[in-house]
């Protein structure tokens, strides 16, 4: 009897491994077949109060699960066979920005709105629309299918000034070989970045640290010591405090850790991968950034 139980357990493990392997080979088909599972996760997010006030529609959630979340889950389950899709989505905050008590993000455009001298009431109304005034040290976290890769859901970057952003964007489209991994950090204009990440229903969540001095130090350090001087190689690894290799969200966390203060680091595990959408939770106490803006266009 004992041998039968062991054999049955082994068969279950082998079947799970086989399913993960088959799913990896045809993830798009599997994602389409899992619509009910995606809807179930959406309802769970609503029940927990995380998905609220239509911060993500059911249709957008399902589309994101199909194109980004489920493929990333298939990669994650290779190293953690017991991980369920529900657990994976919950750990990523149901694909909506982390929002602490007191956060009241405004929906804005990244484009500077120029005032008009025409005096027309209609023109005055248009010019009154809010625009995002970027500041050095702002943490930019991208949401939507256009900002995700095969292993990480979303993307993270940091503002170095009112007009420029520093990031590790990973592999460029149509790149071949591994030469792109070297010196992967680069600076991009505000216009270019937000045009790339606000297409369709994609948007950028802007988090701002409550210590302006540390924000300036972090952005300056990133530019001088993690771009001009020692530009890191791109690779997703579980070593957190080593500056190279690095990737988008780890790069931002280390800019604050090494460039501003080590007190910014929270009580989380000191080994593992930092998912972009969970980035705010890696800061400690008063260093936890506030969710200030939801940038939906440029």
PDB file of C-alpha atoms in Angstrom:
ATOM      1  CA  UNK A   1       0.000   0.000   0.000  1.00  0.00           C
ATOM      2  CA  UNK A   2       2.806   2.384   0.954  1.00  0.00           C
ATOM      3  CA  UNK A   3       4.489   1.726  -2.384  1.00  0.00           C
ATOM      4  CA  UNK A   4       1.242   2.607  -4.184  1.00  0.00           C
ATOM      5  CA  UNK A   5       0.951   5.916  -2.309  1.00  0.00           C
ATOM      6  CA  UNK A   6       4.541   6.840  -3.137  1.00  0.00           C
ATOM      7  CA  UNK A   7       4.014   5.848  -6.765  1.00  0.00           C
ATOM      8  CA  UNK A   8       0.833   7.914  -6.944  1.00  0.00           C
ATOM      9  CA  UNK A   9       2.603  10.931  -5.453  1.00  0.00           C
ATOM     10  CA  UNK A  10       5.448  10.585  -7.930  1.00  0.00           C
ATOM     11  CA  UNK A  11       2.967  10.329 -10.788  1.00  0.00           C
ATOM     12  CA  UNK A  12       1.291  13.557  -9.629  1.00  0.00           C
ATOM     13  CA  UNK A  13       4.608  15.423  -9.557  1.00  0.00           C
ATOM     14  CA  UNK A  14       5.552  14.113 -12.985  1.00  0.00           C
ATOM     15  CA  UNK A  15       2.152  15.081 -14.361  1.00  0.00           C
ATOM     16  CA  UNK A  16       2.499  18.629 -12.962  1.00  0.00           C
ATOM     17  CA  UNK A  17       5.967  18.943 -14.489  1.00  0.00           C
ATOM     18  CA  UNK A  18       4.640  17.660 -17.798  1.00  0.00           C
ATOM     19  CA  UNK A  19       1.757  20.145 -17.736  1.00  0.00           C
ATOM     20  CA  UNK A  20       4.152  23.026 -17.024  1.00  0.00           C
ATOM     21  CA  UNK A  21       6.377  21.894 -19.876  1.00  0.00           C
ATOM     22  CA  UNK A  22       3.487  21.578 -22.294  1.00  0.00           C
ATOM     23  CA  UNK A  23       2.103  24.926 -21.169  1.00  0.00           C
ATOM     24  CA  UNK A  24       5.441  26.589 -21.811  1.00  0.00           C
ATOM     25  CA  UNK A  25       5.426  25.212 -25.331  1.00  0.00           C
ATOM     26  CA  UNK A  26       1.995  26.623 -26.100  1.00  0.00           C
ATOM     27  CA  UNK A  27       1.345  29.336 -23.522  1.00  0.00           C
ATOM     28  CA  UNK A  28      -0.909  31.434 -25.752  1.00  0.00           C
ATOM     29  CA  UNK A  29      -3.323  28.533 -26.249  1.00  0.00           C
ATOM     30  CA  UNK A  30      -3.313  27.677 -22.547  1.00  0.00           C
ATOM     31  CA  UNK A  31      -3.873  31.312 -21.607  1.00  0.00           C
ATOM     32  CA  UNK A  32      -6.947  31.452 -23.820  1.00  0.00           C
ATOM     33  CA  UNK A  33      -8.298  28.281 -22.208  1.00  0.00           C
ATOM     34  CA  UNK A  34      -7.806  29.723 -18.707  1.00  0.00           C
ATOM     35  CA  UNK A  35     -10.265  32.623 -18.993  1.00  0.00           C
ATOM     36  CA  UNK A  36     -12.353  31.267 -16.109  1.00  0.00           C
ATOM     37  CA  UNK A  37      -9.265  31.183 -13.908  1.00  0.00           C
ATOM     38  CA  UNK A  38      -8.443  34.783 -14.817  1.00  0.00           C
ATOM     39  CA  UNK A  39     -11.985  35.920 -13.998  1.00  0.00           C
ATOM     40  CA  UNK A  40     -11.785  34.074 -10.671  1.00  0.00           C
ATOM     41  CA  UNK A  41      -8.571  35.930  -9.786  1.00  0.00           C
ATOM     42  CA  UNK A  42     -10.179  39.237 -10.750  1.00  0.00           C
ATOM     43  CA  UNK A  43     -13.113  38.546  -8.416  1.00  0.00           C
ATOM     44  CA  UNK A  44     -10.695  37.622  -5.619  1.00  0.00           C
ATOM     45  CA  UNK A  45      -8.920  40.951  -6.078  1.00  0.00           C
ATOM     46  CA  UNK A  46     -12.265  42.742  -5.824  1.00  0.00           C
ATOM     47  CA  UNK A  47     -13.247  40.772  -2.715  1.00  0.00           C
ATOM     48  CA  UNK A  48      -9.988  41.783  -1.027  1.00  0.00           C
ATOM     49  CA  UNK A  49     -10.563  45.448  -1.877  1.00  0.00           C
ATOM     50  CA  UNK A  50      -7.395  45.633  -3.983  1.00  0.00           C
ATOM     51  CA  UNK A  51      -9.243  45.943  -7.279  1.00  0.00           C
ATOM     52  CA  UNK A  52     -11.629  48.837  -6.669  1.00  0.00           C
ATOM     53  CA  UNK A  53     -13.064  51.942  -8.275  1.00  0.00           C
ATOM     54  CA  UNK A  54     -12.378  50.366 -11.635  1.00  0.00           C
ATOM     55  CA  UNK A  55      -8.581  50.678 -11.217  1.00  0.00           C
ATOM     56  CA  UNK A  56      -8.448  47.868 -13.766  1.00  0.00           C
ATOM     57  CA  UNK A  57     -11.370  46.582 -15.824  1.00  0.00           C
ATOM     58  CA  UNK A  58     -12.111  42.878 -16.027  1.00  0.00           C
ATOM     59  CA  UNK A  59     -11.434  42.930 -19.773  1.00  0.00           C
ATOM     60  CA  UNK A  60      -8.016  44.607 -19.320  1.00  0.00           C
ATOM     61  CA  UNK A  61      -7.152  42.207 -16.492  1.00  0.00           C
ATOM     62  CA  UNK A  62      -7.945  39.160 -18.641  1.00  0.00           C
ATOM     63  CA  UNK A  63      -5.987  40.579 -21.570  1.00  0.00           C
ATOM     64  CA  UNK A  64      -2.981  41.247 -19.344  1.00  0.00           C
ATOM     65  CA  UNK A  65      -3.181  37.736 -17.886  1.00  0.00           C
ATOM     66  CA  UNK A  66      -3.192  36.221 -21.363  1.00  0.00           C
ATOM     67  CA  UNK A  67      -0.310  38.245 -22.761  1.00  0.00           C
ATOM     68  CA  UNK A  68       1.949  38.896 -19.756  1.00  0.00           C
ATOM     69  CA  UNK A  69       0.990  37.384 -16.413  1.00  0.00           C
ATOM     70  CA  UNK A  70       0.364  33.790 -17.462  1.00  0.00           C
ATOM     71  CA  UNK A  71       3.570  33.491 -19.559  1.00  0.00           C
ATOM     72  CA  UNK A  72       5.531  34.942 -16.616  1.00  0.00           C
ATOM     73  CA  UNK A  73       3.826  32.438 -14.296  1.00  0.00           C
ATOM     74  CA  UNK A  74       4.937  29.566 -16.520  1.00  0.00           C
ATOM     75  CA  UNK A  75       8.527  30.760 -16.117  1.00  0.00           C
ATOM     76  CA  UNK A  76       8.152  31.095 -12.342  1.00  0.00           C
ATOM     77  CA  UNK A  77       6.605  27.648 -11.877  1.00  0.00           C
ATOM     78  CA  UNK A  78       9.671  26.030 -13.405  1.00  0.00           C
ATOM     79  CA  UNK A  79      11.650  26.882 -10.274  1.00  0.00           C
ATOM     80  CA  UNK A  80       8.686  26.635  -7.903  1.00  0.00           C
ATOM     81  CA  UNK A  81       6.403  23.735  -9.018  1.00  0.00           C
ATOM     82  CA  UNK A  82       3.976  24.203  -6.108  1.00  0.00           C
ATOM     83  CA  UNK A  83       3.214  27.828  -6.997  1.00  0.00           C
ATOM     84  CA  UNK A  84      -0.396  28.327  -8.097  1.00  0.00           C
ATOM     85  CA  UNK A  85      -1.565  30.981 -10.533  1.00  0.00           C
ATOM     86  CA  UNK A  86      -3.770  32.506  -7.818  1.00  0.00           C
ATOM     87  CA  UNK A  87      -0.754  32.879  -5.517  1.00  0.00           C
ATOM     88  CA  UNK A  88       1.319  34.359  -8.326  1.00  0.00           C
ATOM     89  CA  UNK A  89      -1.272  37.017  -9.186  1.00  0.00           C
ATOM     90  CA  UNK A  90      -1.913  37.848  -5.523  1.00  0.00           C
ATOM     91  CA  UNK A  91       1.814  38.366  -4.917  1.00  0.00           C
ATOM     92  CA  UNK A  92       1.803  40.875  -7.797  1.00  0.00           C
ATOM     93  CA  UNK A  93      -1.035  42.853  -6.168  1.00  0.00           C
ATOM     94  CA  UNK A  94      -3.544  41.722  -8.795  1.00  0.00           C
ATOM     95  CA  UNK A  95      -1.777  43.831 -11.442  1.00  0.00           C
ATOM     96  CA  UNK A  96      -2.712  47.181  -9.912  1.00  0.00           C
ATOM     97  CA  UNK A  97      -0.385  49.666  -8.160  1.00  0.00           C
ATOM     98  CA  UNK A  98       0.378  49.256  -4.474  1.00  0.00           C
ATOM     99  CA  UNK A  99      -1.523  51.985  -2.652  1.00  0.00           C
ATOM    100  CA  UNK A 100      -0.919  52.738   1.012  1.00  0.00           C
ATOM    101  CA  UNK A 101      -3.409  54.545   3.297  1.00  0.00           C
ATOM    102  CA  UNK A 102      -3.443  58.239   2.469  1.00  0.00           C
ATOM    103  CA  UNK A 103      -2.429  57.799  -1.180  1.00  0.00           C
ATOM    104  CA  UNK A 104      -4.739  59.607  -3.602  1.00  0.00           C
ATOM    105  CA  UNK A 105      -3.163  59.341  -7.059  1.00  0.00           C
ATOM    106  CA  UNK A 106      -4.259  61.804  -9.740  1.00  0.00           C
ATOM    107  CA  UNK A 107      -4.749  60.723 -13.336  1.00  0.00           C
ATOM    108  CA  UNK A 108      -2.645  63.037 -15.500  1.00  0.00           C
ATOM    109  CA  UNK A 109      -0.880  63.424 -18.819  1.00  0.00           C
ATOM    110  CA  UNK A 110       2.908  63.504 -19.007  1.00  0.00           C
ATOM    111  CA  UNK A 111       2.827  66.193 -21.653  1.00  0.00           C
ATOM    112  CA  UNK A 112       3.258  69.755 -20.497  1.00  0.00           C
ATOM    113  CA  UNK A 113      -0.019  71.587 -21.033  1.00  0.00           C
ATOM    114  CA  UNK A 114       0.625  75.012 -22.506  1.00  0.00           C
ATOM    115  CA  UNK A 115      -1.718  77.781 -21.464  1.00  0.00           C
ATOM    116  CA  UNK A 116      -3.531  79.818 -24.083  1.00  0.00           C
ATOM    117  CA  UNK A 117      -3.911  83.576 -24.290  1.00  0.00           C
ATOM    118  CA  UNK A 118      -7.033  83.402 -26.440  1.00  0.00           C
ATOM    119  CA  UNK A 119      -9.354  83.916 -23.482  1.00  0.00           C
ATOM    120  CA  UNK A 120     -11.816  81.351 -24.837  1.00  0.00           C
ATOM    121  CA  UNK A 121     -13.675  79.546 -22.020  1.00  0.00           C
ATOM    122  CA  UNK A 122     -13.265  76.238 -23.903  1.00  0.00           C
ATOM    123  CA  UNK A 123      -9.507  76.767 -24.337  1.00  0.00           C
ATOM    124  CA  UNK A 124      -9.183  77.721 -20.665  1.00  0.00           C
ATOM    125  CA  UNK A 125     -10.910  74.484 -19.687  1.00  0.00           C
ATOM    126  CA  UNK A 126      -8.526  72.425 -21.833  1.00  0.00           C
ATOM    127  CA  UNK A 127      -5.431  74.177 -20.463  1.00  0.00           C
ATOM    128  CA  UNK A 128      -6.600  73.487 -16.915  1.00  0.00           C
ATOM    129  CA  UNK A 129      -6.023  69.759 -17.417  1.00  0.00           C
ATOM    130  CA  UNK A 130      -3.362  68.475 -15.036  1.00  0.00           C
ATOM    131  CA  UNK A 131       0.071  67.476 -16.272  1.00  0.00           C
ATOM    132  CA  UNK A 132       2.774  65.505 -14.509  1.00  0.00           C
ATOM    133  CA  UNK A 133       5.665  67.606 -13.218  1.00  0.00           C
ATOM    134  CA  UNK A 134       8.448  65.042 -13.010  1.00  0.00           C
ATOM    135  CA  UNK A 135      11.064  65.316 -10.244  1.00  0.00           C
ATOM    136  CA  UNK A 136      14.457  63.672  -9.786  1.00  0.00           C
ATOM    137  CA  UNK A 137      14.112  60.408  -7.887  1.00  0.00           C
ATOM    138  CA  UNK A 138      10.520  59.745  -8.947  1.00  0.00           C
ATOM    139  CA  UNK A 139       9.961  56.004  -9.320  1.00  0.00           C
ATOM    140  CA  UNK A 140       8.110  55.056 -12.487  1.00  0.00           C
ATOM    141  CA  UNK A 141       6.352  51.683 -12.596  1.00  0.00           C
ATOM    142  CA  UNK A 142       4.753  50.584 -15.849  1.00  0.00           C
ATOM    143  CA  UNK A 143       1.518  48.640 -16.200  1.00  0.00           C
ATOM    144  CA  UNK A 144       0.064  46.988 -19.274  1.00  0.00           C
ATOM    145  CA  UNK A 145       0.909  44.387 -21.871  1.00  0.00           C
ATOM    146  CA  UNK A 146       3.296  46.673 -23.756  1.00  0.00           C
ATOM    147  CA  UNK A 147       5.627  47.012 -20.755  1.00  0.00           C
ATOM    148  CA  UNK A 148       6.144  43.362 -19.813  1.00  0.00           C
ATOM    149  CA  UNK A 149       8.708  40.724 -20.720  1.00  0.00           C
ATOM    150  CA  UNK A 150       8.709  36.950 -20.492  1.00  0.00           C
ATOM    151  CA  UNK A 151       9.983  36.829 -16.895  1.00  0.00           C
ATOM    152  CA  UNK A 152       8.997  40.159 -15.345  1.00  0.00           C
ATOM    153  CA  UNK A 153       5.535  41.712 -15.385  1.00  0.00           C
ATOM    154  CA  UNK A 154       5.804  45.429 -15.960  1.00  0.00           C
ATOM    155  CA  UNK A 155       8.846  47.676 -15.922  1.00  0.00           C
ATOM    156  CA  UNK A 156      10.468  50.164 -13.549  1.00  0.00           C
ATOM    157  CA  UNK A 157      12.622  53.247 -14.086  1.00  0.00           C
ATOM    158  CA  UNK A 158      13.646  56.431 -12.265  1.00  0.00           C
ATOM    159  CA  UNK A 159      13.604  60.120 -13.141  1.00  0.00           C
ATOM    160  CA  UNK A 160      16.975  61.891 -13.031  1.00  0.00           C
ATOM    161  CA  UNK A 161      15.520  65.372 -13.632  1.00  0.00           C
ATOM    162  CA  UNK A 162      12.361  67.084 -14.856  1.00  0.00           C
ATOM    163  CA  UNK A 163      13.080  65.935 -18.409  1.00  0.00           C
ATOM    164  CA  UNK A 164      15.089  62.704 -18.317  1.00  0.00           C
ATOM    165  CA  UNK A 165      14.736  59.138 -17.082  1.00  0.00           C
ATOM    166  CA  UNK A 166      17.299  56.423 -16.394  1.00  0.00           C
ATOM    167  CA  UNK A 167      16.433  52.758 -16.842  1.00  0.00           C
ATOM    168  CA  UNK A 168      17.548  49.232 -17.653  1.00  0.00           C
ATOM    169  CA  UNK A 169      15.096  48.186 -20.329  1.00  0.00           C
ATOM    170  CA  UNK A 170      16.534  44.754 -21.080  1.00  0.00           C
ATOM    171  CA  UNK A 171      16.582  43.264 -24.549  1.00  0.00           C
ATOM    172  CA  UNK A 172      15.710  45.641 -27.407  1.00  0.00           C
ATOM    173  CA  UNK A 173      13.239  44.472 -30.018  1.00  0.00           C
ATOM    174  CA  UNK A 174      14.828  42.425 -32.804  1.00  0.00           C
ATOM    175  CA  UNK A 175      18.174  42.253 -30.944  1.00  0.00           C
ATOM    176  CA  UNK A 176      20.270  39.139 -31.544  1.00  0.00           C
ATOM    177  CA  UNK A 177      23.104  37.675 -29.526  1.00  0.00           C
ATOM    178  CA  UNK A 178      24.018  38.875 -26.046  1.00  0.00           C
ATOM    179  CA  UNK A 179      25.883  42.106 -26.768  1.00  0.00           C
ATOM    180  CA  UNK A 180      22.807  44.109 -25.652  1.00  0.00           C
ATOM    181  CA  UNK A 181      23.309  42.884 -22.069  1.00  0.00           C
ATOM    182  CA  UNK A 182      26.464  44.963 -21.555  1.00  0.00           C
ATOM    183  CA  UNK A 183      26.089  48.580 -20.436  1.00  0.00           C
ATOM    184  CA  UNK A 184      22.327  48.162 -20.436  1.00  0.00           C
ATOM    185  CA  UNK A 185      21.502  51.263 -18.362  1.00  0.00           C
ATOM    186  CA  UNK A 186      20.631  54.262 -20.498  1.00  0.00           C
ATOM    187  CA  UNK A 187      19.032  57.682 -20.305  1.00  0.00           C
ATOM    188  CA  UNK A 188      15.835  58.476 -22.152  1.00  0.00           C
ATOM    189  CA  UNK A 189      13.813  61.655 -22.567  1.00  0.00           C
ATOM    190  CA  UNK A 190      10.552  62.080 -20.688  1.00  0.00           C
ATOM    191  CA  UNK A 191       8.641  62.320 -23.970  1.00  0.00           C
ATOM    192  CA  UNK A 192      10.120  59.132 -25.412  1.00  0.00           C
ATOM    193  CA  UNK A 193       9.569  57.113 -22.239  1.00  0.00           C
ATOM    194  CA  UNK A 194       5.940  58.083 -21.697  1.00  0.00           C
ATOM    195  CA  UNK A 195       5.005  57.733 -25.364  1.00  0.00           C
ATOM    196  CA  UNK A 196       6.320  54.163 -25.196  1.00  0.00           C
ATOM    197  CA  UNK A 197       4.494  53.224 -21.997  1.00  0.00           C
ATOM    198  CA  UNK A 198       1.096  54.911 -22.342  1.00  0.00           C
ATOM    199  CA  UNK A 199      -0.140  53.250 -25.518  1.00  0.00           C
ATOM    200  CA  UNK A 200      -3.692  51.965 -25.444  1.00  0.00           C
ATOM    201  CA  UNK A 201      -4.657  51.108 -21.857  1.00  0.00           C
ATOM    202  CA  UNK A 202      -1.015  50.992 -20.669  1.00  0.00           C
ATOM    203  CA  UNK A 203      -0.071  53.531 -18.000  1.00  0.00           C
ATOM    204  CA  UNK A 204       2.714  54.547 -15.618  1.00  0.00           C
ATOM    205  CA  UNK A 205       2.290  54.707 -11.839  1.00  0.00           C
ATOM    206  CA  UNK A 206       4.466  57.462 -10.363  1.00  0.00           C
ATOM    207  CA  UNK A 207       5.764  56.974  -6.831  1.00  0.00           C
ATOM    208  CA  UNK A 208       7.524  59.763  -4.965  1.00  0.00           C
ATOM    209  CA  UNK A 209       9.776  59.397  -1.937  1.00  0.00           C
ATOM    210  CA  UNK A 210       8.925  61.570   1.048  1.00  0.00           C
ATOM    211  CA  UNK A 211      12.551  62.690   1.438  1.00  0.00           C
ATOM    212  CA  UNK A 212      13.513  65.054  -1.451  1.00  0.00           C
ATOM    213  CA  UNK A 213      17.170  65.111  -0.408  1.00  0.00           C
ATOM    214  CA  UNK A 214      17.429  61.334  -0.675  1.00  0.00           C
ATOM    215  CA  UNK A 215      15.565  61.356  -3.985  1.00  0.00           C
ATOM    216  CA  UNK A 216      18.162  63.749  -5.412  1.00  0.00           C
ATOM    217  CA  UNK A 217      21.010  61.668  -4.031  1.00  0.00           C
ATOM    218  CA  UNK A 218      19.596  58.439  -5.471  1.00  0.00           C
ATOM    219  CA  UNK A 219      19.096  59.860  -8.979  1.00  0.00           C
ATOM    220  CA  UNK A 220      22.522  61.546  -8.972  1.00  0.00           C
ATOM    221  CA  UNK A 221      24.226  58.355  -7.813  1.00  0.00           C
ATOM    222  CA  UNK A 222      22.458  56.289 -10.467  1.00  0.00           C
ATOM    223  CA  UNK A 223      23.582  58.652 -13.211  1.00  0.00           C
ATOM    224  CA  UNK A 224      27.197  59.037 -12.051  1.00  0.00           C
ATOM    225  CA  UNK A 225      27.999  55.599 -10.634  1.00  0.00           C
ATOM    226  CA  UNK A 226      25.499  53.210 -12.232  1.00  0.00           C
ATOM    227  CA  UNK A 227      25.522  54.663 -15.734  1.00  0.00           C
ATOM    228  CA  UNK A 228      28.521  56.873 -16.584  1.00  0.00           C
ATOM    229  CA  UNK A 229      31.085  55.092 -14.405  1.00  0.00           C
ATOM    230  CA  UNK A 230      29.950  51.470 -13.905  1.00  0.00           C
ATOM    231  CA  UNK A 231      27.131  50.647 -16.277  1.00  0.00           C
ATOM    232  CA  UNK A 232      25.740  47.238 -15.246  1.00  0.00           C
ATOM    233  CA  UNK A 233      25.164  44.142 -17.354  1.00  0.00           C
ATOM    234  CA  UNK A 234      21.547  43.084 -17.724  1.00  0.00           C
ATOM    235  CA  UNK A 235      20.644  39.780 -16.138  1.00  0.00           C
ATOM    236  CA  UNK A 236      17.803  38.762 -13.807  1.00  0.00           C
ATOM    237  CA  UNK A 237      19.463  37.164 -10.798  1.00  0.00           C
ATOM    238  CA  UNK A 238      18.533  36.590  -7.156  1.00  0.00           C
ATOM    239  CA  UNK A 239      21.487  38.550  -5.762  1.00  0.00           C
ATOM    240  CA  UNK A 240      20.060  41.867  -4.621  1.00  0.00           C
ATOM    241  CA  UNK A 241      22.894  44.075  -3.343  1.00  0.00           C
ATOM    242  CA  UNK A 242      25.397  43.387  -6.111  1.00  0.00           C
ATOM    243  CA  UNK A 243      25.162  46.304  -8.578  1.00  0.00           C
ATOM    244  CA  UNK A 244      25.983  44.199 -11.624  1.00  0.00           C
ATOM    245  CA  UNK A 245      24.363  42.234 -13.112  1.00  0.00           C
ATOM    246  CA  UNK A 246      21.069  44.010 -12.619  1.00  0.00           C
ATOM    247  CA  UNK A 247      17.623  44.654 -14.108  1.00  0.00           C
ATOM    248  CA  UNK A 248      15.003  47.404 -14.070  1.00  0.00           C
ATOM    249  CA  UNK A 249      13.466  47.206 -10.579  1.00  0.00           C
ATOM    250  CA  UNK A 250      16.643  46.099  -8.812  1.00  0.00           C
ATOM    251  CA  UNK A 251      18.450  49.049 -10.429  1.00  0.00           C
ATOM    252  CA  UNK A 252      15.993  51.528  -8.871  1.00  0.00           C
ATOM    253  CA  UNK A 253      16.137  49.935  -5.414  1.00  0.00           C
ATOM    254  CA  UNK A 254      19.956  49.952  -5.429  1.00  0.00           C
ATOM    255  CA  UNK A 255      20.096  53.594  -6.528  1.00  0.00           C
ATOM    256  CA  UNK A 256      18.373  54.439  -3.254  1.00  0.00           C
ATOM    257  CA  UNK A 257      20.242  51.852  -1.189  1.00  0.00           C
ATOM    258  CA  UNK A 258      23.755  52.767  -2.346  1.00  0.00           C
ATOM    259  CA  UNK A 259      23.176  56.370  -3.373  1.00  0.00           C
ATOM    260  CA  UNK A 260      20.835  57.764  -0.728  1.00  0.00           C
ATOM    261  CA  UNK A 261      20.815  55.685   2.470  1.00  0.00           C
ATOM    262  CA  UNK A 262      20.858  52.033   3.438  1.00  0.00           C
ATOM    263  CA  UNK A 263      17.984  52.857   5.797  1.00  0.00           C
ATOM    264  CA  UNK A 264      15.752  52.883   2.721  1.00  0.00           C
ATOM    265  CA  UNK A 265      15.889  49.084   2.563  1.00  0.00           C
ATOM    266  CA  UNK A 266      12.925  47.317   4.157  1.00  0.00           C
ATOM    267  CA  UNK A 267      12.751  44.096   6.129  1.00  0.00           C
ATOM    268  CA  UNK A 268      12.199  41.884   3.094  1.00  0.00           C
ATOM    269  CA  UNK A 269      14.288  38.916   2.037  1.00  0.00           C
ATOM    270  CA  UNK A 270      17.825  39.831   1.122  1.00  0.00           C
ATOM    271  CA  UNK A 271      17.895  37.291  -1.668  1.00  0.00           C
ATOM    272  CA  UNK A 272      15.496  36.934  -4.585  1.00  0.00           C
ATOM    273  CA  UNK A 273      14.033  38.759  -7.574  1.00  0.00           C
ATOM    274  CA  UNK A 274      12.382  42.169  -7.107  1.00  0.00           C
ATOM    275  CA  UNK A 275       9.243  42.279  -9.305  1.00  0.00           C
ATOM    276  CA  UNK A 276       8.579  45.784 -10.713  1.00  0.00           C
ATOM    277  CA  UNK A 277       5.009  45.909  -9.407  1.00  0.00           C
ATOM    278  CA  UNK A 278       6.168  45.023  -5.888  1.00  0.00           C
ATOM    279  CA  UNK A 279       9.001  47.537  -5.834  1.00  0.00           C
ATOM    280  CA  UNK A 280       7.400  49.985  -3.303  1.00  0.00           C
ATOM    281  CA  UNK A 281       7.186  47.198  -0.708  1.00  0.00           C
ATOM    282  CA  UNK A 282      10.983  46.888  -0.658  1.00  0.00           C
ATOM    283  CA  UNK A 283      11.371  50.276   1.048  1.00  0.00           C
ATOM    284  CA  UNK A 284      11.271  50.764   4.814  1.00  0.00           C
ATOM    285  CA  UNK A 285       9.068  52.891   7.045  1.00  0.00           C
ATOM    286  CA  UNK A 286       9.100  56.553   5.977  1.00  0.00           C
ATOM    287  CA  UNK A 287      10.994  55.631   2.813  1.00  0.00           C
ATOM    288  CA  UNK A 288       8.006  53.765   1.373  1.00  0.00           C
ATOM    289  CA  UNK A 289       7.152  55.981  -1.618  1.00  0.00           C
ATOM    290  CA  UNK A 290       3.703  57.472  -2.112  1.00  0.00           C
ATOM    291  CA  UNK A 291       1.621  56.704  -5.182  1.00  0.00           C
ATOM    292  CA  UNK A 292       1.161  60.224  -6.569  1.00  0.00           C
ATOM    293  CA  UNK A 293       0.144  60.019 -10.224  1.00  0.00           C
ATOM    294  CA  UNK A 294      -1.314  57.692 -12.806  1.00  0.00           C
ATOM    295  CA  UNK A 295       0.071  58.846 -16.143  1.00  0.00           C
ATOM    296  CA  UNK A 296      -2.157  57.638 -18.972  1.00  0.00           C
ATOM    297  CA  UNK A 297      -0.980  59.674 -21.952  1.00  0.00           C
ATOM    298  CA  UNK A 298       1.577  61.939 -23.522  1.00  0.00           C
TER     299      UNK A 298
END
